[in-house]
Amino acid sequence: MLLIVGRIGKPHGIRGEVTVEVRTDEPEARFAPGMVLRTMPGAVAPATPGAYQVPAELTVEFARMHQGRMLVAFEGVLDRDVAEALRGTLLGVSSDEIAPPEDPEEFHDHQLVGLAVVTLAGERLGEVARIDHAPASDLLVLRRPEGRTALIPFVKAIVPEVDLAGGRVVVDPPGGLLDL
């Protein structure tokens, strides 16, 4: 599975650096020199004939923070025109390349998506569709069998168990939570 770690923004300067909207908790690891990032197909409008074609992969030459923004230089991107052609490109890494967290109570989003959600009694409620990262806590977005969605705060009191090997998340929702 390809995980999005950033989106290329506008060029910075005339030497090919670009701003990157970071979409990862570990930007130092994902944008380290030598890191190869895959570009998302269809992330940018089709190029006109003779225009710069966005490659399938970009290699990070260096990255730095500047005024609260991540600036990245990619190998082979040497001027502002080429950097401009990359604008809007999504950058990703394969989930196979990401080591699981060392803390057994921590999970990557892609590990949870698709897991069955069951109550303490074993009643199936649906499956995890995605994770929303809200200010107060992360939220499991539950896809219910009837097609509706429900939000479940991803806190120990409501989600006492995540069983990756068993392919399930056990929840103890307070009354009315799934009816919202």
PDB file of C-alpha atoms in Angstrom, residues 31-148:
ATOM      1  CA  PHE A  31      12.759  13.309   3.721  1.00  0.00           C
ATOM      2  CA  ALA A  32      16.281  12.191   4.662  1.00  0.00           C
ATOM      3  CA  PRO A  33      18.972  12.568   1.970  1.00  0.00           C
ATOM      4  CA  GLY A  34      18.896   9.564  -0.353  1.00  0.00           C
ATOM      5  CA  MET A  35      15.286   8.657   0.455  1.00  0.00           C
ATOM      6  CA  VAL A  36      13.412   7.573  -2.671  1.00  0.00           C
ATOM      7  CA  LEU A  37       9.804   8.771  -2.757  1.00  0.00           C
ATOM      8  CA  ARG A  38       7.222   7.538  -5.225  1.00  0.00           C
ATOM      9  CA  THR A  39       5.072  10.073  -7.025  1.00  0.00           C
ATOM     10  CA  MET A  40       1.352   9.441  -7.100  1.00  0.00           C
ATOM     11  CA  PRO A  41       0.021   8.807 -10.603  1.00  0.00           C
ATOM     12  CA  GLY A  42      -2.514  11.355 -11.731  1.00  0.00           C
ATOM     13  CA  ALA A  43      -1.531  13.709  -8.906  1.00  0.00           C
ATOM     14  CA  VAL A  44      -0.844  16.492 -11.381  1.00  0.00           C
ATOM     15  CA  ALA A  45      -2.565  17.524 -14.606  1.00  0.00           C
ATOM     16  CA  PRO A  46      -1.327  15.741 -17.739  1.00  0.00           C
ATOM     17  CA  ALA A  47       1.653  17.557 -19.210  1.00  0.00           C
ATOM     18  CA  THR A  48       1.564  19.123 -22.622  1.00  0.00           C
ATOM     19  CA  PRO A  49       3.832  17.542 -25.266  1.00  0.00           C
ATOM     20  CA  GLY A  50       7.437  18.544 -24.729  1.00  0.00           C
ATOM     21  CA  ALA A  51       6.840  19.578 -21.098  1.00  0.00           C
ATOM     22  CA  TYR A  52       8.721  18.106 -18.155  1.00  0.00           C
ATOM     23  CA  GLN A  53       7.273  14.695 -17.227  1.00  0.00           C
ATOM     24  CA  VAL A  54       7.070  13.947 -13.494  1.00  0.00           C
ATOM     25  CA  PRO A  55       9.156  10.817 -12.856  1.00  0.00           C
ATOM     26  CA  ALA A  56       7.735   7.790 -11.023  1.00  0.00           C
ATOM     27  CA  GLU A  57      10.252   8.347  -8.232  1.00  0.00           C
ATOM     28  CA  LEU A  58      12.122  11.313  -6.786  1.00  0.00           C
ATOM     29  CA  THR A  59      15.267  11.027  -4.658  1.00  0.00           C
ATOM     30  CA  VAL A  60      15.750  13.510  -1.826  1.00  0.00           C
ATOM     31  CA  GLU A  61      19.015  15.418  -2.163  1.00  0.00           C
ATOM     32  CA  PHE A  62      18.474  17.428   1.031  1.00  0.00           C
ATOM     33  CA  ALA A  63      15.672  18.843   3.130  1.00  0.00           C
ATOM     34  CA  ARG A  64      15.526  21.670   5.638  1.00  0.00           C
ATOM     35  CA  MET A  65      13.045  23.685   7.611  1.00  0.00           C
ATOM     36  CA  HIS A  66      12.683  27.339   6.654  1.00  0.00           C
ATOM     37  CA  GLN A  67      10.244  29.679   8.412  1.00  0.00           C
ATOM     38  CA  GLY A  68       8.070  26.772   9.540  1.00  0.00           C
ATOM     39  CA  ARG A  69       7.958  25.094   6.104  1.00  0.00           C
ATOM     40  CA  MET A  70       9.778  22.044   4.799  1.00  0.00           C
ATOM     41  CA  LEU A  71      11.982  22.811   1.795  1.00  0.00           C
ATOM     42  CA  VAL A  72      13.228  19.875  -0.249  1.00  0.00           C
ATOM     43  CA  ALA A  73      15.680  19.538  -3.123  1.00  0.00           C
ATOM     44  CA  PHE A  74      15.362  16.456  -5.320  1.00  0.00           C
ATOM     45  CA  GLU A  75      18.131  14.984  -7.444  1.00  0.00           C
ATOM     46  CA  GLY A  76      17.824  16.162 -11.042  1.00  0.00           C
ATOM     47  CA  VAL A  77      15.525  19.089 -10.224  1.00  0.00           C
ATOM     48  CA  LEU A  78      17.942  21.908 -10.924  1.00  0.00           C
ATOM     49  CA  ASP A  79      15.822  24.958 -11.716  1.00  0.00           C
ATOM     50  CA  ARG A  80      12.596  26.744 -10.923  1.00  0.00           C
ATOM     51  CA  ASP A  81      10.817  25.620 -14.123  1.00  0.00           C
ATOM     52  CA  VAL A  82      11.242  21.928 -13.317  1.00  0.00           C
ATOM     53  CA  ALA A  83      10.283  22.593  -9.684  1.00  0.00           C
ATOM     54  CA  GLU A  84       7.115  24.343 -10.893  1.00  0.00           C
ATOM     55  CA  ALA A  85       6.214  21.287 -12.995  1.00  0.00           C
ATOM     56  CA  LEU A  86       6.258  19.183  -9.786  1.00  0.00           C
ATOM     57  CA  ARG A  87       3.707  21.391  -8.005  1.00  0.00           C
ATOM     58  CA  GLY A  88       0.783  19.350  -6.645  1.00  0.00           C
ATOM     59  CA  THR A  89       2.578  16.003  -6.921  1.00  0.00           C
ATOM     60  CA  LEU A  90       1.818  13.643  -4.049  1.00  0.00           C
ATOM     61  CA  LEU A  91       4.800  11.837  -2.536  1.00  0.00           C
ATOM     62  CA  GLY A  92       4.529   8.371  -1.051  1.00  0.00           C
ATOM     63  CA  VAL A  93       6.346   5.422   0.443  1.00  0.00           C
ATOM     64  CA  SER A  94       5.370   1.775   0.461  1.00  0.00           C
ATOM     65  CA  SER A  95       3.907   0.555   3.752  1.00  0.00           C
ATOM     66  CA  ASP A  96       6.359  -2.372   3.485  1.00  0.00           C
ATOM     67  CA  GLU A  97       9.239   0.104   3.934  1.00  0.00           C
ATOM     68  CA  ILE A  98       7.913   1.422   7.243  1.00  0.00           C
ATOM     69  CA  ALA A  99       8.930  -0.414  10.387  1.00  0.00           C
ATOM     70  CA  PRO A 100       6.167  -1.098  12.891  1.00  0.00           C
ATOM     71  CA  PRO A 101       6.181   1.170  15.959  1.00  0.00           C
ATOM     72  CA  GLU A 102       8.259  -0.038  18.894  1.00  0.00           C
ATOM     73  CA  ASP A 103       5.487   0.810  21.376  1.00  0.00           C
ATOM     74  CA  PRO A 104       2.847  -1.985  21.376  1.00  0.00           C
ATOM     75  CA  GLU A 105       0.173   0.649  22.100  1.00  0.00           C
ATOM     76  CA  GLU A 106       1.017   2.674  18.959  1.00  0.00           C
ATOM     77  CA  PHE A 107      -0.174   1.916  15.430  1.00  0.00           C
ATOM     78  CA  HIS A 108       0.257   3.294  11.938  1.00  0.00           C
ATOM     79  CA  ASP A 109      -2.995   4.246  10.217  1.00  0.00           C
ATOM     80  CA  HIS A 110      -2.532   1.654   7.465  1.00  0.00           C
ATOM     81  CA  GLN A 111      -2.351  -1.114  10.095  1.00  0.00           C
ATOM     82  CA  LEU A 112      -5.854  -0.278  11.339  1.00  0.00           C
ATOM     83  CA  VAL A 113      -7.709   0.382   8.076  1.00  0.00           C
ATOM     84  CA  GLY A 114      -9.810  -2.629   7.118  1.00  0.00           C
ATOM     85  CA  LEU A 115      -9.857  -4.232  10.576  1.00  0.00           C
ATOM     86  CA  ALA A 116     -13.187  -5.530  11.863  1.00  0.00           C
ATOM     87  CA  VAL A 117     -14.680  -3.559  14.746  1.00  0.00           C
ATOM     88  CA  VAL A 118     -16.410  -5.662  17.404  1.00  0.00           C
ATOM     89  CA  THR A 119     -17.889  -5.021  20.848  1.00  0.00           C
ATOM     90  CA  LEU A 120     -16.629  -6.666  24.044  1.00  0.00           C
ATOM     91  CA  ALA A 121     -19.400  -9.263  23.535  1.00  0.00           C
ATOM     92  CA  GLY A 122     -18.164 -10.023  20.005  1.00  0.00           C
ATOM     93  CA  GLU A 123     -20.945  -8.239  18.078  1.00  0.00           C
ATOM     94  CA  ARG A 124     -19.595  -7.018  14.733  1.00  0.00           C
ATOM     95  CA  LEU A 125     -20.167  -3.266  14.261  1.00  0.00           C
ATOM     96  CA  GLY A 126     -18.379  -2.776  10.929  1.00  0.00           C
ATOM     97  CA  GLU A 127     -14.818  -2.054   9.841  1.00  0.00           C
ATOM     98  CA  VAL A 128     -12.281   0.737  10.144  1.00  0.00           C
ATOM     99  CA  ALA A 129     -12.541   2.889   6.993  1.00  0.00           C
ATOM    100  CA  ARG A 130      -9.857   5.431   7.946  1.00  0.00           C
ATOM    101  CA  ILE A 131      -8.324   7.339  10.824  1.00  0.00           C
ATOM    102  CA  ASP A 132      -9.092  11.039  11.339  1.00  0.00           C
ATOM    103  CA  HIS A 133      -6.536  12.979  13.354  1.00  0.00           C
ATOM    104  CA  ALA A 134      -8.521  15.451  15.448  1.00  0.00           C
ATOM    105  CA  PRO A 135      -7.032  17.892  17.986  1.00  0.00           C
ATOM    106  CA  ALA A 136      -8.412  16.089  21.063  1.00  0.00           C
ATOM    107  CA  SER A 137      -7.771  12.491  19.943  1.00  0.00           C
ATOM    108  CA  ASP A 138      -7.562  10.330  16.887  1.00  0.00           C
ATOM    109  CA  LEU A 139     -10.891   9.030  15.619  1.00  0.00           C
ATOM    110  CA  LEU A 140     -11.617   5.644  14.092  1.00  0.00           C
ATOM    111  CA  VAL A 141     -14.017   6.174  11.201  1.00  0.00           C
ATOM    112  CA  LEU A 142     -16.235   3.113  11.347  1.00  0.00           C
ATOM    113  CA  ARG A 143     -18.014   1.939   8.187  1.00  0.00           C
ATOM    114  CA  ARG A 144     -21.272   0.380   9.437  1.00  0.00           C
ATOM    115  CA  PRO A 145     -22.885  -2.554   7.579  1.00  0.00           C
ATOM    116  CA  GLU A 146     -25.880  -0.399   6.546  1.00  0.00           C
ATOM    117  CA  GLY A 147     -23.545   2.075   4.841  1.00  0.00           C
ATOM    118  CA  ARG A 148     -23.461   4.792   7.507  1.00  0.00           C
TER     119      ARG A 148
END
